[in-house]
């Protein structure tokens, strides 16, 4: 929900591999589409807002082109979006999520591999996604599978993370709670 009250719901099409946003300016009573996000094989956008109001959508690549996260920006509250460009963030065509913490830092959760989902990382940015200076792994298990992560910050400042966790034929949903500073501690 933006400061204006606008609700933005990220959407994608598996058939057309395009991202777009559902927009509501009346608390969800009615919805309309944004302009589509143009780019190569886009899937599952996650949106975060910069302090200056710019929205940034990060997406996975639904294909086998560059194995990188894509990024698009909107300067008009999600109405229109820039052409999605590849970042240098590796990704094996797997879902990711980015949130802005209360203190302004950003956290990304993603599979930081070009080929497999057997590693799951948290990255932190203190410059609104320009760089991701700190990376810490939640999971690194050859043969494991960790995907479809979700992340939020609770009122007490802790970060709650859920994701599918599959190791040795055992599948479950895992919940992890961390202090955000854990990512930068070594």
mmCIF file of C-alpha atoms in Angstrom:
data_model
loop_
_atom_site.group_PDB
_atom_site.id
_atom_site.type_symbol
_atom_site.label_atom_id
_atom_site.label_comp_id
_atom_site.label_asym_id
_atom_site.label_seq_id
_atom_site.Cartn_x
_atom_site.Cartn_y
_atom_site.Cartn_z
ATOM 1 C CA UNK A 1 0.000 0.000 0.000
ATOM 2 C CA UNK A 2 1.483 3.318 -1.077
ATOM 3 C CA UNK A 3 1.327 6.527 1.012
ATOM 4 C CA UNK A 4 -1.450 7.738 -1.333
ATOM 5 C CA UNK A 5 -3.543 4.725 -0.315
ATOM 6 C CA UNK A 6 -3.112 3.007 -3.679
ATOM 7 C CA UNK A 7 -2.882 -0.765 -3.398
ATOM 8 C CA UNK A 8 -0.518 -2.518 -5.792
ATOM 9 C CA UNK A 9 -0.825 -6.244 -6.403
ATOM 10 C CA UNK A 10 1.992 -7.748 -8.510
ATOM 11 C CA UNK A 11 0.746 -10.124 -11.216
ATOM 12 C CA UNK A 12 2.251 -12.176 -14.013
ATOM 13 C CA UNK A 13 1.185 -14.404 -16.865
ATOM 14 C CA UNK A 14 2.695 -17.861 -17.222
ATOM 15 C CA UNK A 15 1.526 -17.982 -20.830
ATOM 16 C CA UNK A 16 2.885 -14.610 -21.942
ATOM 17 C CA UNK A 17 5.768 -14.231 -19.440
ATOM 18 C CA UNK A 18 4.968 -10.639 -18.677
ATOM 19 C CA UNK A 19 4.624 -8.742 -15.412
ATOM 20 C CA UNK A 20 2.058 -6.110 -14.548
ATOM 21 C CA UNK A 21 0.357 -4.673 -11.492
ATOM 22 C CA UNK A 22 -3.253 -4.611 -10.431
ATOM 23 C CA UNK A 23 -3.982 -1.114 -9.086
ATOM 24 C CA UNK A 24 -6.746 -0.030 -6.720
ATOM 25 C CA UNK A 25 -7.365 3.527 -5.564
ATOM 26 C CA UNK A 26 -10.510 2.712 -3.553
ATOM 27 C CA UNK A 27 -9.279 0.279 -0.878
ATOM 28 C CA UNK A 28 -9.699 -2.738 -3.165
ATOM 29 C CA UNK A 29 -13.297 -2.154 -4.279
ATOM 30 C CA UNK A 30 -12.230 -1.908 -7.913
ATOM 31 C CA UNK A 31 -9.063 -2.818 -9.766
ATOM 32 C CA UNK A 32 -7.411 -1.933 -13.057
ATOM 33 C CA UNK A 33 -4.192 -3.052 -14.735
ATOM 34 C CA UNK A 34 -0.982 -1.089 -14.999
ATOM 35 C CA UNK A 35 0.917 -0.974 -18.244
ATOM 36 C CA UNK A 36 2.785 -4.261 -18.697
ATOM 37 C CA UNK A 37 6.432 -4.576 -17.797
ATOM 38 C CA UNK A 38 8.333 -5.254 -21.004
ATOM 39 C CA UNK A 39 11.320 -7.575 -20.902
ATOM 40 C CA UNK A 40 12.588 -11.080 -21.529
ATOM 41 C CA UNK A 41 10.479 -13.905 -20.066
ATOM 42 C CA UNK A 42 9.391 -12.099 -16.871
ATOM 43 C CA UNK A 43 7.758 -13.889 -13.975
ATOM 44 C CA UNK A 44 6.595 -13.206 -10.401
ATOM 45 C CA UNK A 45 7.402 -9.536 -9.674
ATOM 46 C CA UNK A 46 8.111 -8.368 -6.147
ATOM 47 C CA UNK A 47 7.839 -4.620 -5.516
ATOM 48 C CA UNK A 48 9.662 -2.346 -3.094
ATOM 49 C CA UNK A 49 9.421 1.453 -2.721
ATOM 50 C CA UNK A 50 12.384 3.827 -2.546
ATOM 51 C CA UNK A 51 12.322 6.819 -0.203
ATOM 52 C CA UNK A 52 11.861 9.138 -3.222
ATOM 53 C CA UNK A 53 8.701 7.243 -4.251
ATOM 54 C CA UNK A 54 10.183 5.230 -7.122
ATOM 55 C CA UNK A 55 8.889 1.663 -7.201
ATOM 56 C CA UNK A 56 11.302 -1.126 -8.072
ATOM 57 C CA UNK A 57 10.091 -4.519 -9.300
ATOM 58 C CA UNK A 58 12.455 -7.484 -9.189
ATOM 59 C CA UNK A 59 11.528 -10.560 -11.216
ATOM 60 C CA UNK A 60 12.785 -14.002 -12.032
ATOM 61 C CA UNK A 61 13.569 -15.000 -15.587
ATOM 62 C CA UNK A 62 11.195 -17.698 -16.835
ATOM 63 C CA UNK A 63 13.609 -19.279 -19.216
ATOM 64 C CA UNK A 64 17.167 -20.253 -19.832
ATOM 65 C CA UNK A 65 18.737 -17.023 -21.085
ATOM 66 C CA UNK A 66 21.014 -15.356 -18.531
ATOM 67 C CA UNK A 67 20.100 -16.890 -15.150
ATOM 68 C CA UNK A 68 19.843 -13.445 -13.548
ATOM 69 C CA UNK A 69 17.246 -11.434 -11.639
ATOM 70 C CA UNK A 70 15.569 -8.708 -13.701
ATOM 71 C CA UNK A 71 14.620 -5.220 -12.500
ATOM 72 C CA UNK A 72 12.101 -2.590 -13.656
ATOM 73 C CA UNK A 73 11.172 0.797 -12.166
ATOM 74 C CA UNK A 74 8.095 3.015 -11.994
ATOM 75 C CA UNK A 75 8.129 6.744 -11.241
ATOM 76 C CA UNK A 76 4.326 7.149 -11.385
ATOM 77 C CA UNK A 77 3.027 4.917 -8.562
ATOM 78 C CA UNK A 78 2.969 1.789 -10.714
ATOM 79 C CA UNK A 79 1.084 3.096 -13.764
ATOM 80 C CA UNK A 80 3.996 2.518 -16.156
ATOM 81 C CA UNK A 81 7.252 0.578 -15.872
ATOM 82 C CA UNK A 82 10.679 0.751 -17.463
ATOM 83 C CA UNK A 83 11.857 -2.093 -19.682
ATOM 84 C CA UNK A 84 13.152 -4.804 -17.357
ATOM 85 C CA UNK A 85 16.917 -5.109 -17.353
ATOM 86 C CA UNK A 86 19.114 -7.908 -16.135
ATOM 87 C CA UNK A 87 20.992 -7.378 -12.874
ATOM 88 C CA UNK A 88 24.183 -9.155 -11.851
ATOM 89 C CA UNK A 89 22.224 -11.164 -9.232
ATOM 90 C CA UNK A 90 22.320 -14.896 -10.104
ATOM 91 C CA UNK A 91 19.075 -16.847 -10.104
ATOM 92 C CA UNK A 92 18.072 -20.296 -11.422
ATOM 93 C CA UNK A 93 14.607 -19.199 -12.603
ATOM 94 C CA UNK A 94 13.294 -19.203 -9.025
ATOM 95 C CA UNK A 95 10.969 -16.948 -7.078
ATOM 96 C CA UNK A 96 12.437 -14.174 -4.925
ATOM 97 C CA UNK A 97 11.176 -11.391 -2.681
ATOM 98 C CA UNK A 98 12.469 -7.981 -1.638
ATOM 99 C CA UNK A 99 11.250 -5.830 1.256
ATOM 100 C CA UNK A 100 12.222 -2.475 2.719
ATOM 101 C CA UNK A 101 12.877 -2.608 6.453
ATOM 102 C CA UNK A 102 11.635 0.067 8.839
ATOM 103 C CA UNK A 103 15.180 1.462 9.058
ATOM 104 C CA UNK A 104 15.431 1.874 5.263
ATOM 105 C CA UNK A 105 17.652 -1.114 4.493
ATOM 106 C CA UNK A 106 16.396 -3.636 1.943
ATOM 107 C CA UNK A 107 16.462 -7.418 2.184
ATOM 108 C CA UNK A 108 16.262 -9.807 -0.761
ATOM 109 C CA UNK A 109 15.690 -13.533 -0.356
ATOM 110 C CA UNK A 110 16.598 -15.622 -3.389
ATOM 111 C CA UNK A 111 18.344 -18.707 -4.717
ATOM 112 C CA UNK A 112 21.861 -17.441 -5.454
ATOM 113 C CA UNK A 113 22.769 -20.063 -8.020
ATOM 114 C CA UNK A 114 22.542 -20.120 -11.785
ATOM 115 C CA UNK A 115 21.371 -23.706 -11.975
ATOM 116 C CA UNK A 116 19.894 -25.186 -8.783
ATOM 117 C CA UNK A 117 17.601 -24.276 -5.904
ATOM 118 C CA UNK A 118 19.836 -25.999 -3.349
ATOM 119 C CA UNK A 119 21.023 -22.733 -1.820
ATOM 120 C CA UNK A 120 18.877 -19.950 -0.361
ATOM 121 C CA UNK A 121 20.410 -16.581 0.512
ATOM 122 C CA UNK A 122 19.497 -13.318 2.175
ATOM 123 C CA UNK A 123 21.118 -10.199 0.745
ATOM 124 C CA UNK A 124 21.028 -6.765 2.373
ATOM 125 C CA UNK A 125 21.336 -3.358 0.734
ATOM 126 C CA UNK A 126 21.879 -0.069 2.536
ATOM 127 C CA UNK A 127 21.523 1.972 -0.684
ATOM 128 C CA UNK A 128 18.042 0.947 -1.868
ATOM 129 C CA UNK A 129 19.174 -1.890 -4.105
ATOM 130 C CA UNK A 130 22.051 -0.176 -5.891
ATOM 131 C CA UNK A 131 24.378 -2.692 -4.248
ATOM 132 C CA UNK A 132 23.797 -5.788 -2.154
ATOM 133 C CA UNK A 133 26.850 -5.634 0.101
ATOM 134 C CA UNK A 134 26.001 -8.433 2.515
ATOM 135 C CA UNK A 135 24.913 -11.983 1.713
ATOM 136 C CA UNK A 136 24.228 -14.729 4.222
ATOM 137 C CA UNK A 137 22.888 -18.197 3.498
ATOM 138 C CA UNK A 138 19.884 -19.758 5.168
ATOM 139 C CA UNK A 139 20.345 -23.021 3.281
ATOM 140 C CA UNK A 140 23.198 -24.662 1.372
ATOM 141 C CA UNK A 141 22.558 -28.357 0.887
ATOM 142 C CA UNK A 142 23.466 -30.167 -2.337
ATOM 143 C CA UNK A 143 20.423 -32.150 -3.421
ATOM 144 C CA UNK A 144 18.095 -29.977 -1.342
ATOM 145 C CA UNK A 145 15.415 -27.732 -2.773
ATOM 146 C CA UNK A 146 14.458 -24.383 -1.228
ATOM 147 C CA UNK A 147 12.081 -22.095 -3.052
ATOM 148 C CA UNK A 148 9.053 -19.786 -3.101
ATOM 149 C CA UNK A 149 10.304 -17.642 -0.211
ATOM 150 C CA UNK A 150 8.277 -14.973 1.523
ATOM 151 C CA UNK A 151 9.584 -12.399 3.965
ATOM 152 C CA UNK A 152 8.134 -9.723 6.248
ATOM 153 C CA UNK A 153 9.199 -7.596 9.191
ATOM 154 C CA UNK A 154 7.123 -7.740 12.356
ATOM 155 C CA UNK A 155 6.474 -4.858 14.762
ATOM 156 C CA UNK A 156 9.313 -5.982 17.007
ATOM 157 C CA UNK A 157 11.787 -5.504 14.129
ATOM 158 C CA UNK A 158 12.398 -9.215 13.567
ATOM 159 C CA UNK A 159 12.260 -10.632 10.048
ATOM 160 C CA UNK A 160 10.061 -13.676 9.428
ATOM 161 C CA UNK A 161 10.818 -15.921 6.487
ATOM 162 C CA UNK A 162 8.915 -18.876 5.067
ATOM 163 C CA UNK A 163 9.920 -21.118 2.170
ATOM 164 C CA UNK A 164 9.516 -24.632 0.854
ATOM 165 C CA UNK A 165 12.141 -26.928 2.327
ATOM 166 C CA UNK A 166 12.815 -30.289 0.682
ATOM 167 C CA UNK A 167 15.730 -32.474 1.785
ATOM 168 C CA UNK A 168 16.129 -36.252 1.409
ATOM 169 C CA UNK A 169 12.570 -36.690 0.159
ATOM 170 C CA UNK A 170 11.067 -34.826 3.132
ATOM 171 C CA UNK A 171 9.042 -31.745 2.143
ATOM 172 C CA UNK A 172 7.739 -29.015 4.402
ATOM 173 C CA UNK A 173 7.320 -25.279 4.797
ATOM 174 C CA UNK A 174 10.042 -23.816 6.968
ATOM 175 C CA UNK A 175 9.666 -20.693 9.130
ATOM 176 C CA UNK A 176 12.746 -18.768 10.254
ATOM 177 C CA UNK A 177 12.847 -15.661 12.440
ATOM 178 C CA UNK A 178 15.970 -13.495 12.497
ATOM 179 C CA UNK A 179 17.260 -10.148 13.621
ATOM 180 C CA UNK A 180 18.086 -8.313 10.336
ATOM 181 C CA UNK A 181 21.613 -7.586 11.609
ATOM 182 C CA UNK A 182 22.309 -11.338 11.480
ATOM 183 C CA UNK A 183 22.775 -10.909 7.710
ATOM 184 C CA UNK A 184 25.741 -8.555 8.170
ATOM 185 C CA UNK A 185 27.316 -10.308 11.177
ATOM 186 C CA UNK A 186 30.179 -12.699 10.456
#
